[in-house]
Structures are given as structure tokens and as C-alpha cells.
Amino acid sequence: MIENVTARSILNSRGEWTIEVTLRSGEWKVTASVPQGESRGSREVVSLPADQAVKNILEIIAPTIIGHKLGDQNNFDDKLKKLDGTPNKEKLGGNALLGVSMAYSRLSALSANLSLWQYLRELAIPSVKNAQHSVLPVTPPRLLSLMIEGGLHAPGASPFQEYLVLPRATTIIESINIITKLYSTLRQLISDRFGSSATRLGDEGAFAPATNDPLAPFALITEASQASGLADKFEVGLDAAADNVSLNPEELNILYDQARMNYPLRYLEDPFKENELDNFVSLLTKFDKGLMIAGDDLTVTNVERMKLAQAKKSINAMIIKPNQIGTVTETLEAVKLAREYGWKVIVSHRGQETNDDFIADLAWGIGADGIKLGAPARGERVAKYNRLLEIEATLLT
Ligand code: PEP
Ligand code: MG
């Protein structure tokens, strides 16, 4: 059972405060820390200032959860939810709840002698709870790696937020070899073309050359792929994060048509603003086959938002971000519903990260179709790549 709870403010990757939670049971002690979004959906749960969230954990949550048994994630998260009691977790803070919920997962996994990803897998697939872990089908999530960024993550660069590559490979290590080779070729190309100062990194570790042409980054990625002999080794993706883009739907549709025509576009996230569902619907009707059209700000890992999106048939994929909803159990409920709808599931980091690598375990655990991680640079991004590799290494031996 939980014997001790502590929480404190720590820094995130943008030099702002976030929270870290520590739970202890006997000699087991674990920590978890919570990321924050920069380009947030308006219906995400409330993230309170770190000092307030810490205070809530110490004064309100701790006395309620001390003594709670381990390995009881659903009831534990339900207790957290009820303690807050608001639909958007504004009383205690979605960040406070999630830090405690994640740490509880880690502690429960440890007490059951499981890796975190195995523990999450058992929660995600209750029907195989008693099966041997080694016989469960385990396939690596496909990487969605950021090469060039703009939008709110690199103001003054390109209008869209994320230009991604999706390696064609069967293992994490092979995928990472492709993206690191491409990333380093791209650095040289951008330096030659825009000057060495243009290789400075955006918030998520990618390059951020200044360009007004929203598709120019794909041209650079294509050129770098040809220069490095990687032309057929990946597809590309785009997170338009359209809520922060000043182009109208007509202009956006033209750009998406051009991107589909000229580049191997496989993934398109938040192509329109979160309240423009009808535009999603017509895009999906046009491109359903062969293109993942994903909700992020649209769906915010929230089953009610997902039901609305499905009622209109507006997307065929979705982003999963635990801190959009605030507990591990609710995150897994969103994953379950996405599967029922036949949507692809992409686990994602946030703009403002910590070194916590929980999402790598989550992606392996739920058998995610993909994981979006930022560039293979900056410690808080690299932590997730390295954890994906670590899990793969244990599976391959
Ligand atoms: C995103 O929009 O997918 C993203 C990672 O950005 P943020 O965390 O800033 O919302
Ligand atoms: Mg997004």
C-alpha cells in the first residue's frame, strides 16, 4: 500500500515550473513528472500552477490515498476523480491528479515485479491478464519523429507546427537509425541554405528555418532524404495545429492537396480548428484511404469529444496525451474507445516536457500504432527514444 506521498515543483524543458510526485511503499520508491502543452486544446483539463498543484497533492490528495493498496488502478483513479469532483479537474488540477496516477502505475508495476509497459498492457487488455507476457503479441509503435517545427513551438519559422517523418522499418532501432541520419543531413542542408544560425532548435528539438511557404519544410526533408540515400525509407506527416494558423479552410485544403500530391503524406493532425468539425468530415471523405487524419486539440483524449468526432465521421486516428485528461485510467478508456471506432492510436509527448519517459511504456503497453516524440535531440526528447530502445532490447533478448 501507499505509505508516503511527496510532491515538489521542478523545471520543464521551457524553463517553467511543473510538478514531480514521489510515492513510497516499503523499500519501493518511484517518481513521476508531468508535461505541459504549449498549443493546448481548449477542452483539455485544467493544469494548475505548479505550486498550487503541489499544495493540493500534499494537503488534499495525500491524506486520502495513503493506505490505498497497490495494483488497483481503476479504483485508485476513480478516487482521484471523485476527490476533485469537477468535469475539467479544475479543483485539484489535472496535472496534480496525473502525477499521482502515473506514480501509482509505476509503484504498482514495481510491486508486481512487472515493467511499467507490461503493467499498462495488463490494464489495457484485461482479457489476457493471466497470459504469459512473453506470448502476448508485441509490436513496436511506429515513430513519428519531428524534423522541422514552427507555429507556437518556433514563432517566426513556418506557419505549421510540426513536419514529421514516419520511418518504414520494423524495429525501433532501425527507425531511429533512419531518423538520425536524416536529421544530421538536414542540419547541414539548412545551414548551407539558410545560414548556420538557422539550425538552432525549436521547443521540441527540431530545426526551425524561417519560411513563409508552409510546404517548404517538406521540400527540405525530401532533398535531405535524397542526399542521404533515404528516399524510400519513410513517409511524412504534418501537425498543422490549425487553431494557431491564420490560413482559412480553403487555403488549407489547397495546401493539403499539394502535400498529398508532392510528398508521401501519411499523417495529418489537427488540419482545421477544433470547432470546424465539418471541414474534417470533408477531408476524411476525400482522403480516408491511405491518410491518417488525427484529432489532437479536437479530441483531447476525452471520450465525450471522441463520441462527437465519431458521430460525424471526422477522423480516423487520434493523439493520446495523458495530461489532456488527467488520469491513467481515463487515458486507457480513450484508447479502448478509439480501438472500437477503428481509429489509429498515436501516443504523444508535449511541447513542454520533463525527462519522464512514461509515454514510451504507454505506447509499447497499449500496442499503439505510433508515438510522436519530437526530434532525436534535447534530453527530454531523447529520454523517450532511449526508453523505447530499452524496452525493445529486453524483448529481443
Ligand atoms: C501537439 O500539438 O501535438 C503538441 C505536441 O504540442 P503541445 O504539447 O504544445 O500542445
Ligand atoms: Mg498536435
Short mmCIF file of C-alpha atoms and ligand atoms in Angstrom, two decimals:
data_model
loop_
_atom_site.label_atom_id
_atom_site.label_comp_id
_atom_site.label_asym_id
_atom_site.label_seq_id
_atom_site.Cartn_x
_atom_site.Cartn_y
_atom_site.Cartn_z
CA MET A 1 0.00 0.00 0.00
CA ILE A 2 0.99 3.63 -0.37
CA GLU A 3 2.90 4.71 2.72
CA ASN A 4 4.25 8.09 1.79
CA VAL A 5 3.45 10.84 -0.74
CA THR A 6 5.64 13.82 -1.59
CA ALA A 7 5.46 16.38 -4.37
CA ARG A 8 7.54 19.34 -5.46
CA SER A 9 7.99 21.82 -8.27
CA ILE A 10 10.61 21.01 -10.89
CA LEU A 11 11.57 22.69 -14.17
CA ASN A 12 10.26 21.65 -17.55
CA SER A 13 12.07 21.97 -20.88
CA ARG A 14 10.93 25.57 -21.40
CA GLY A 15 12.26 26.77 -18.06
CA GLU A 16 8.82 26.81 -16.47
CA TRP A 17 7.60 25.06 -13.35
CA THR A 18 5.86 21.71 -13.40
CA ILE A 19 5.36 19.02 -10.78
CA GLU A 20 7.08 15.84 -9.69
CA VAL A 21 5.35 13.30 -7.44
CA THR A 22 7.06 10.64 -5.33
CA LEU A 23 5.25 7.67 -3.85
CA ARG A 24 6.75 5.16 -1.45
CA SER A 25 5.72 1.71 -0.27
CA GLY A 26 8.23 -0.14 1.91
CA GLU A 27 11.58 -0.07 0.13
CA TRP A 28 9.96 0.84 -3.21
CA LYS A 29 10.07 4.49 -4.17
CA VAL A 30 9.06 5.95 -7.55
CA THR A 31 8.66 9.38 -9.10
CA ALA A 32 6.63 10.72 -11.99
CA SER A 33 6.58 14.19 -13.55
CA VAL A 34 4.00 15.89 -15.72
CA PRO A 35 4.48 17.64 -19.08
CA GLN A 36 2.54 20.69 -20.27
CA GLY A 37 1.18 21.74 -23.63
CA GLU A 38 2.12 24.91 -25.44
CA SER A 39 -0.60 24.70 -28.11
CA ARG A 40 -3.41 23.32 -25.99
CA GLY A 41 -6.89 22.25 -26.97
CA SER A 42 -9.50 24.42 -25.27
CA ARG A 43 -11.19 21.39 -23.69
CA GLU A 44 -8.15 19.90 -22.01
CA VAL A 45 -8.41 19.51 -18.25
CA VAL A 46 -7.07 22.40 -16.19
CA SER A 47 -3.37 22.43 -15.40
CA LEU A 48 -2.89 24.47 -12.22
CA PRO A 49 0.27 26.47 -11.44
CA ALA A 50 2.85 24.02 -10.08
CA ASP A 51 2.96 25.40 -6.53
CA GLN A 52 -0.81 25.15 -6.22
CA ALA A 53 -0.85 21.62 -7.64
CA VAL A 54 1.89 20.59 -5.19
CA LYS A 55 -0.08 22.06 -2.29
CA ASN A 56 -3.20 20.15 -3.39
CA ILE A 57 -1.26 16.90 -3.55
CA LEU A 58 0.28 17.34 -0.11
CA GLU A 59 -2.77 18.69 1.70
CA ILE A 60 -5.75 17.08 -0.03
CA ILE A 61 -4.71 14.08 -2.13
CA ALA A 62 -2.03 12.54 0.14
CA PRO A 63 -4.25 12.05 3.21
CA THR A 64 -6.85 10.33 1.01
CA ILE A 65 -4.55 7.90 -0.80
CA ILE A 66 -2.18 6.88 1.98
CA GLY A 67 -3.03 3.28 2.80
CA HIS A 68 -4.53 2.56 -0.66
CA LYS A 69 -3.45 -0.89 -1.87
CA LEU A 70 -1.32 -1.23 -5.00
CA GLY A 71 -2.41 -2.77 -8.31
CA ASP A 72 -5.87 -1.24 -8.14
CA GLN A 73 -5.54 1.42 -10.85
CA ASN A 74 -9.21 1.79 -11.78
CA ASN A 75 -10.45 2.33 -8.25
CA PHE A 76 -7.47 4.47 -7.38
CA ASP A 77 -8.02 6.81 -10.34
CA ASP A 78 -11.73 6.86 -9.62
CA LYS A 79 -10.96 8.01 -6.11
CA LEU A 80 -8.78 10.82 -7.50
CA LYS A 81 -11.50 11.85 -9.94
CA LYS A 82 -14.17 11.95 -7.24
CA LEU A 83 -11.92 13.85 -4.87
CA ASP A 84 -11.63 16.56 -7.49
CA GLY A 85 -15.30 16.31 -8.44
CA THR A 86 -15.27 18.78 -11.33
CA PRO A 87 -15.64 17.87 -15.04
CA ASN A 88 -12.40 19.62 -16.02
CA LYS A 89 -10.38 18.83 -12.88
CA GLU A 90 -10.11 22.50 -12.01
CA LYS A 91 -10.30 21.98 -8.26
CA LEU A 92 -7.18 19.89 -7.68
CA GLY A 93 -5.60 20.27 -11.15
CA GLY A 94 -5.37 17.67 -13.91
CA ASN A 95 -1.60 17.92 -13.52
CA ALA A 96 -1.78 17.08 -9.80
CA LEU A 97 -4.04 14.09 -10.47
CA LEU A 98 -1.98 12.79 -13.37
CA GLY A 99 1.34 12.97 -11.49
CA VAL A 100 -0.16 10.89 -8.69
CA SER A 101 -1.86 8.48 -11.11
CA MET A 102 1.35 7.91 -13.12
CA ALA A 103 3.43 7.39 -9.99
CA TYR A 104 0.82 4.93 -8.73
CA SER A 105 1.18 2.94 -12.00
CA ARG A 106 4.95 2.82 -11.53
CA LEU A 107 4.68 1.72 -7.92
CA SER A 108 2.06 -0.91 -8.75
CA ALA A 109 4.24 -2.27 -11.57
CA LEU A 110 7.22 -2.47 -9.25
CA SER A 111 5.25 -4.27 -6.57
CA ALA A 112 4.01 -6.81 -9.15
CA ASN A 113 7.55 -7.28 -10.49
CA LEU A 114 6.47 -6.02 -13.91
CA SER A 115 7.96 -3.42 -16.23
CA LEU A 116 5.71 -0.38 -16.47
CA TRP A 117 4.79 -1.24 -20.07
CA GLN A 118 3.76 -4.76 -19.03
CA TYR A 119 1.63 -3.39 -16.21
CA LEU A 120 -0.08 -0.95 -18.57
CA ARG A 121 -0.58 -3.75 -21.05
CA GLU A 122 -2.44 -5.81 -18.47
CA LEU A 123 -4.70 -2.84 -17.77
CA ALA A 124 -5.29 -2.28 -21.47
CA ILE A 125 -6.01 -5.91 -22.29
CA PRO A 126 -7.85 -7.34 -19.29
CA SER A 127 -8.90 -10.40 -21.25
CA VAL A 128 -5.33 -11.63 -21.43
CA LYS A 129 -4.49 -10.72 -17.87
CA ASN A 130 -3.41 -14.22 -16.98
CA ALA A 131 -1.49 -14.91 -20.16
CA GLN A 132 2.28 -15.08 -20.15
CA HIS A 133 3.69 -11.67 -21.03
CA SER A 134 6.10 -13.28 -23.43
CA VAL A 135 3.29 -14.74 -25.52
CA LEU A 136 1.34 -11.51 -25.96
CA PRO A 137 1.69 -10.06 -29.43
CA VAL A 138 4.03 -7.13 -29.05
CA THR A 139 4.85 -4.88 -31.96
CA PRO A 140 6.75 -1.60 -31.77
CA PRO A 141 4.85 1.65 -32.22
CA ARG A 142 5.71 3.42 -35.46
CA LEU A 143 7.83 6.52 -34.87
CA LEU A 144 6.54 9.95 -35.82
CA SER A 145 9.71 12.00 -35.48
CA LEU A 146 9.90 15.73 -35.79
CA MET A 147 12.40 17.19 -38.25
CA ILE A 148 11.22 20.80 -38.71
CA GLU A 149 8.98 22.85 -36.44
CA GLY A 150 7.16 26.13 -36.48
CA GLY A 151 3.86 27.51 -35.19
CA LEU A 152 3.77 28.22 -31.46
CA HIS A 153 6.80 25.99 -30.90
CA ALA A 154 9.11 28.15 -33.01
CA PRO A 155 7.48 31.53 -33.70
CA GLY A 156 8.78 33.17 -36.87
CA ALA A 157 9.65 29.86 -38.54
CA SER A 158 6.97 28.11 -40.64
CA PRO A 159 3.21 28.54 -40.12
CA PHE A 160 2.50 24.87 -39.36
CA GLN A 161 3.72 23.38 -36.11
CA GLU A 162 5.27 20.00 -36.93
CA TYR A 163 6.83 18.40 -40.01
CA LEU A 164 7.26 14.73 -39.15
CA VAL A 165 8.84 11.65 -40.68
CA LEU A 166 7.49 8.12 -40.25
CA PRO A 167 10.28 5.62 -40.95
CA ARG A 168 9.46 2.47 -42.87
CA ALA A 169 11.10 -0.06 -40.57
CA THR A 170 10.12 -2.98 -38.39
CA THR A 171 12.14 -2.15 -35.29
CA ILE A 172 12.69 0.93 -33.13
CA ILE A 173 16.45 0.78 -33.62
CA GLU A 174 16.16 0.63 -37.40
CA SER A 175 13.67 3.54 -37.30
CA ILE A 176 16.00 5.62 -35.14
CA ASN A 177 18.90 4.93 -37.48
CA ILE A 178 16.84 6.38 -40.32
CA ILE A 179 15.74 9.50 -38.46
CA THR A 180 19.16 10.31 -37.00
CA LYS A 181 20.81 10.04 -40.42
CA LEU A 182 18.14 12.25 -41.94
CA TYR A 183 18.32 14.73 -39.06
CA SER A 184 22.05 15.20 -39.43
CA THR A 185 21.83 15.62 -43.22
CA LEU A 186 19.07 18.14 -42.73
CA ARG A 187 21.21 20.15 -40.31
CA GLN A 188 23.89 20.55 -43.00
CA LEU A 189 21.37 21.37 -45.70
CA ILE A 190 19.62 24.03 -43.61
CA SER A 191 22.94 25.52 -42.60
CA ASP A 192 24.04 25.75 -46.27
CA ARG A 193 20.71 27.17 -47.39
CA PHE A 194 19.72 29.50 -44.54
CA GLY A 195 22.98 30.10 -42.65
CA SER A 196 24.26 28.29 -39.56
CA SER A 197 22.04 30.25 -37.16
CA ALA A 198 19.02 28.60 -38.81
CA THR A 199 20.00 25.26 -37.29
CA ARG A 200 19.00 26.49 -33.84
CA LEU A 201 16.43 24.16 -32.34
CA GLY A 202 12.76 24.75 -31.61
CA ASP A 203 10.98 23.67 -28.42
CA GLU A 204 10.80 20.04 -29.46
CA GLY A 205 14.37 19.72 -30.73
CA ALA A 206 13.74 20.16 -34.44
CA PHE A 207 15.16 22.76 -36.83
CA ALA A 208 13.15 25.91 -37.37
CA PRO A 209 14.21 27.72 -40.55
CA ALA A 210 12.20 30.86 -41.28
CA THR A 211 9.93 30.34 -44.28
CA ASN A 212 6.53 31.63 -45.30
CA ASP A 213 5.89 28.72 -47.64
CA PRO A 214 4.09 26.18 -45.46
CA LEU A 215 5.28 23.27 -47.60
CA ALA A 216 8.93 24.35 -47.92
CA PRO A 217 9.96 22.15 -44.95
CA PHE A 218 8.77 19.05 -46.85
CA ALA A 219 10.91 20.09 -49.81
CA LEU A 220 13.93 20.36 -47.48
CA ILE A 221 13.20 16.96 -45.93
CA THR A 222 12.90 15.43 -49.42
CA GLU A 223 16.19 16.97 -50.51
CA ALA A 224 17.93 15.72 -47.37
CA SER A 225 16.49 12.24 -47.91
CA GLN A 226 17.85 12.11 -51.44
CA ALA A 227 21.26 13.36 -50.30
CA SER A 228 21.44 10.67 -47.63
CA GLY A 229 20.11 7.76 -49.71
CA LEU A 230 16.91 7.53 -47.66
CA ALA A 231 14.39 8.47 -50.32
CA ASP A 232 12.14 5.41 -49.87
CA LYS A 233 12.78 4.89 -46.21
CA PHE A 234 9.98 6.99 -44.71
CA GLU A 235 6.66 8.70 -45.19
CA VAL A 236 5.91 12.19 -43.90
CA GLY A 237 3.37 13.71 -41.56
CA LEU A 238 2.12 17.12 -40.55
CA ASP A 239 0.65 18.54 -37.36
CA ALA A 240 -0.91 21.71 -38.70
CA ALA A 241 -2.12 22.68 -35.20
CA ALA A 242 -4.61 24.73 -37.19
CA ASP A 243 -6.02 26.57 -34.19
CA ASN A 244 -2.86 28.66 -34.29
CA VAL A 245 -2.67 29.15 -38.07
CA SER A 246 -4.08 32.21 -39.83
CA LEU A 247 -4.94 30.44 -43.13
CA ASN A 248 -8.62 29.82 -43.95
CA PRO A 249 -10.07 26.32 -44.64
CA GLU A 250 -9.96 26.83 -48.40
CA GLU A 251 -6.28 27.76 -48.32
CA LEU A 252 -5.57 24.85 -46.00
CA ASN A 253 -7.35 22.38 -48.28
CA ILE A 254 -5.25 23.51 -51.24
CA LEU A 255 -2.07 23.02 -49.23
CA TYR A 256 -3.14 19.53 -48.10
CA ASP A 257 -3.93 18.59 -51.73
CA GLN A 258 -0.49 19.79 -52.78
CA ALA A 259 1.21 17.96 -49.93
CA ARG A 260 -0.61 14.74 -50.85
CA MET A 261 0.39 15.16 -54.50
CA ASN A 262 4.05 16.01 -54.00
CA TYR A 263 5.11 14.16 -50.86
CA PRO A 264 4.41 10.74 -49.29
CA LEU A 265 1.99 12.28 -46.80
CA ARG A 266 0.67 9.57 -44.47
CA TYR A 267 -0.36 11.53 -41.39
CA LEU A 268 -2.23 14.81 -40.88
CA GLU A 269 -3.09 16.10 -37.38
CA ASP A 270 -5.48 18.90 -36.48
CA PRO A 271 -5.83 20.04 -40.12
CA PHE A 272 -8.55 22.51 -39.09
CA LYS A 273 -9.55 24.37 -35.96
CA GLU A 274 -11.09 22.30 -33.18
CA ASN A 275 -14.58 23.79 -33.72
CA GLU A 276 -14.56 23.20 -37.52
CA LEU A 277 -15.74 19.61 -37.50
CA ASP A 278 -17.39 19.85 -40.94
CA ASN A 279 -14.07 20.60 -42.57
CA PHE A 280 -12.60 17.45 -41.00
CA VAL A 281 -15.54 15.48 -42.40
CA SER A 282 -14.99 16.58 -46.00
CA LEU A 283 -11.25 15.97 -45.75
CA LEU A 284 -11.82 12.46 -44.41
CA THR A 285 -14.33 11.73 -47.16
CA LYS A 286 -11.72 12.75 -49.71
CA PHE A 287 -8.67 11.05 -48.18
CA ASP A 288 -9.89 8.24 -45.94
CA LYS A 289 -7.75 5.63 -47.59
CA GLY A 290 -4.04 5.94 -47.05
CA LEU A 291 -4.03 9.05 -44.89
CA MET A 292 -4.33 9.17 -41.13
CA ILE A 293 -6.39 12.23 -40.21
CA ALA A 294 -5.83 12.65 -36.50
CA GLY A 295 -7.54 14.64 -33.79
CA ASP A 296 -5.47 16.23 -31.04
CA ASP A 297 -6.92 19.59 -29.96
CA LEU A 298 -10.13 18.22 -31.48
CA THR A 299 -10.38 15.16 -29.22
CA VAL A 300 -8.13 15.94 -26.21
CA THR A 301 -8.01 12.27 -25.06
CA ASN A 302 -11.61 12.74 -23.90
CA VAL A 303 -14.26 10.12 -24.67
CA GLU A 304 -17.05 12.71 -24.90
CA ARG A 305 -15.12 14.67 -27.52
CA MET A 306 -14.32 11.41 -29.30
CA LYS A 307 -18.01 10.48 -29.49
CA LEU A 308 -18.78 13.79 -31.19
CA ALA A 309 -15.95 13.29 -33.67
CA GLN A 310 -17.12 9.75 -34.46
CA ALA A 311 -20.79 10.74 -34.80
CA LYS A 312 -19.81 12.90 -37.77
CA LYS A 313 -17.09 10.54 -39.05
CA SER A 314 -14.50 13.27 -38.95
CA ILE A 315 -11.22 11.47 -38.18
CA ASN A 316 -9.62 8.03 -38.46
CA ALA A 317 -6.81 8.49 -35.93
CA MET A 318 -6.19 10.27 -32.66
CA ILE A 319 -3.48 11.58 -30.42
CA ILE A 320 -3.28 10.23 -26.87
CA LYS A 321 -1.83 12.63 -24.28
CA PRO A 322 -2.43 11.58 -20.66
CA ASN A 323 -2.22 15.14 -19.38
CA GLN A 324 -5.10 16.23 -21.61
CA ILE A 325 -7.43 14.13 -19.44
CA GLY A 326 -5.66 13.72 -16.10
CA THR A 327 -5.53 10.03 -15.07
CA VAL A 328 -4.03 6.83 -16.45
CA THR A 329 -7.39 5.02 -16.37
CA GLU A 330 -9.17 7.70 -18.39
CA THR A 331 -6.28 7.64 -20.86
CA LEU A 332 -6.77 3.90 -21.31
CA GLU A 333 -10.54 4.37 -21.68
CA ALA A 334 -9.87 6.76 -24.56
CA VAL A 335 -7.55 4.20 -26.16
CA LYS A 336 -10.20 1.49 -25.81
CA LEU A 337 -12.87 3.64 -27.47
CA ALA A 338 -10.51 4.65 -30.28
CA ARG A 339 -9.92 0.96 -30.98
CA GLU A 340 -13.67 0.32 -31.05
CA TYR A 341 -14.02 3.09 -33.61
CA GLY A 342 -11.21 1.60 -35.68
CA TRP A 343 -9.04 4.70 -35.28
CA LYS A 344 -5.25 4.58 -35.26
CA VAL A 345 -3.83 5.48 -31.87
CA ILE A 346 -0.78 7.76 -31.62
CA VAL A 347 0.72 8.41 -28.18
CA SER A 348 2.34 11.85 -27.95
CA HIS A 349 4.77 13.95 -25.94
CA ARG A 350 4.00 17.62 -25.19
CA GLY A 351 5.67 20.87 -26.10
CA GLN A 352 6.97 21.40 -22.55
CA GLU A 353 8.42 18.12 -21.38
CA THR A 354 10.32 16.59 -18.49
CA ASN A 355 12.72 13.64 -18.59
CA ASP A 356 9.91 11.31 -17.57
CA ASP A 357 9.66 8.51 -20.13
CA PHE A 358 6.21 7.18 -19.14
CA ILE A 359 4.78 7.62 -22.64
CA ALA A 360 7.31 5.20 -24.14
CA ASP A 361 5.99 2.48 -21.82
CA LEU A 362 2.44 3.56 -22.57
CA ALA A 363 2.97 3.23 -26.33
CA TRP A 364 4.51 -0.25 -26.03
CA GLY A 365 1.95 -1.27 -23.42
CA ILE A 366 -1.17 -0.42 -25.38
CA GLY A 367 0.30 -1.57 -28.70
CA ALA A 368 -0.04 1.96 -30.08
CA ASP A 369 0.05 2.41 -33.83
CA GLY A 370 2.51 5.26 -33.38
CA ILE A 371 4.36 7.51 -30.96
CA LYS A 372 5.11 11.17 -31.64
CA LEU A 373 8.26 12.21 -29.84
CA GLY A 374 9.94 15.32 -31.16
CA ALA A 375 13.38 15.34 -32.74
CA PRO A 376 16.16 12.97 -31.66
CA ALA A 377 17.76 15.86 -29.76
CA ARG A 378 17.37 17.59 -26.37
CA GLY A 379 17.43 15.45 -23.26
CA GLU A 380 13.69 15.41 -22.57
CA ARG A 381 13.00 14.10 -26.11
CA VAL A 382 15.94 11.67 -26.19
CA ALA A 383 14.77 10.15 -22.86
CA LYS A 384 11.70 8.77 -24.64
CA TYR A 385 13.64 7.38 -27.62
CA ASN A 386 16.06 5.70 -25.26
CA ARG A 387 13.28 4.10 -23.24
CA LEU A 388 11.67 2.77 -26.45
CA LEU A 389 15.05 1.24 -27.31
CA GLU A 390 15.47 -0.20 -23.83
CA ILE A 391 12.09 -1.94 -23.99
CA GLU A 392 12.85 -3.27 -27.45
CA ALA A 393 16.21 -4.61 -26.27
CA THR A 394 14.54 -6.56 -23.46
CA LEU A 395 12.05 -8.00 -25.94
CA LEU A 396 14.70 -9.03 -28.44
CA THR A 397 16.87 -10.91 -25.93
C1 PEP B 1 0.93 18.95 -30.33
O1 PEP B 1 0.15 19.85 -30.66
O2 PEP B 1 0.81 17.83 -30.81
C2 PEP B 1 2.00 19.20 -29.35
C3 PEP B 1 2.86 18.26 -29.01
O3 PEP B 1 2.05 20.45 -28.85
P1 PEP B 1 1.66 20.94 -27.40
O4 PEP B 1 2.13 19.90 -26.41
O5 PEP B 1 2.39 22.23 -27.27
O6 PEP B 1 0.19 21.08 -27.36
MG MG B 2 -1.00 18.44 -32.07
#
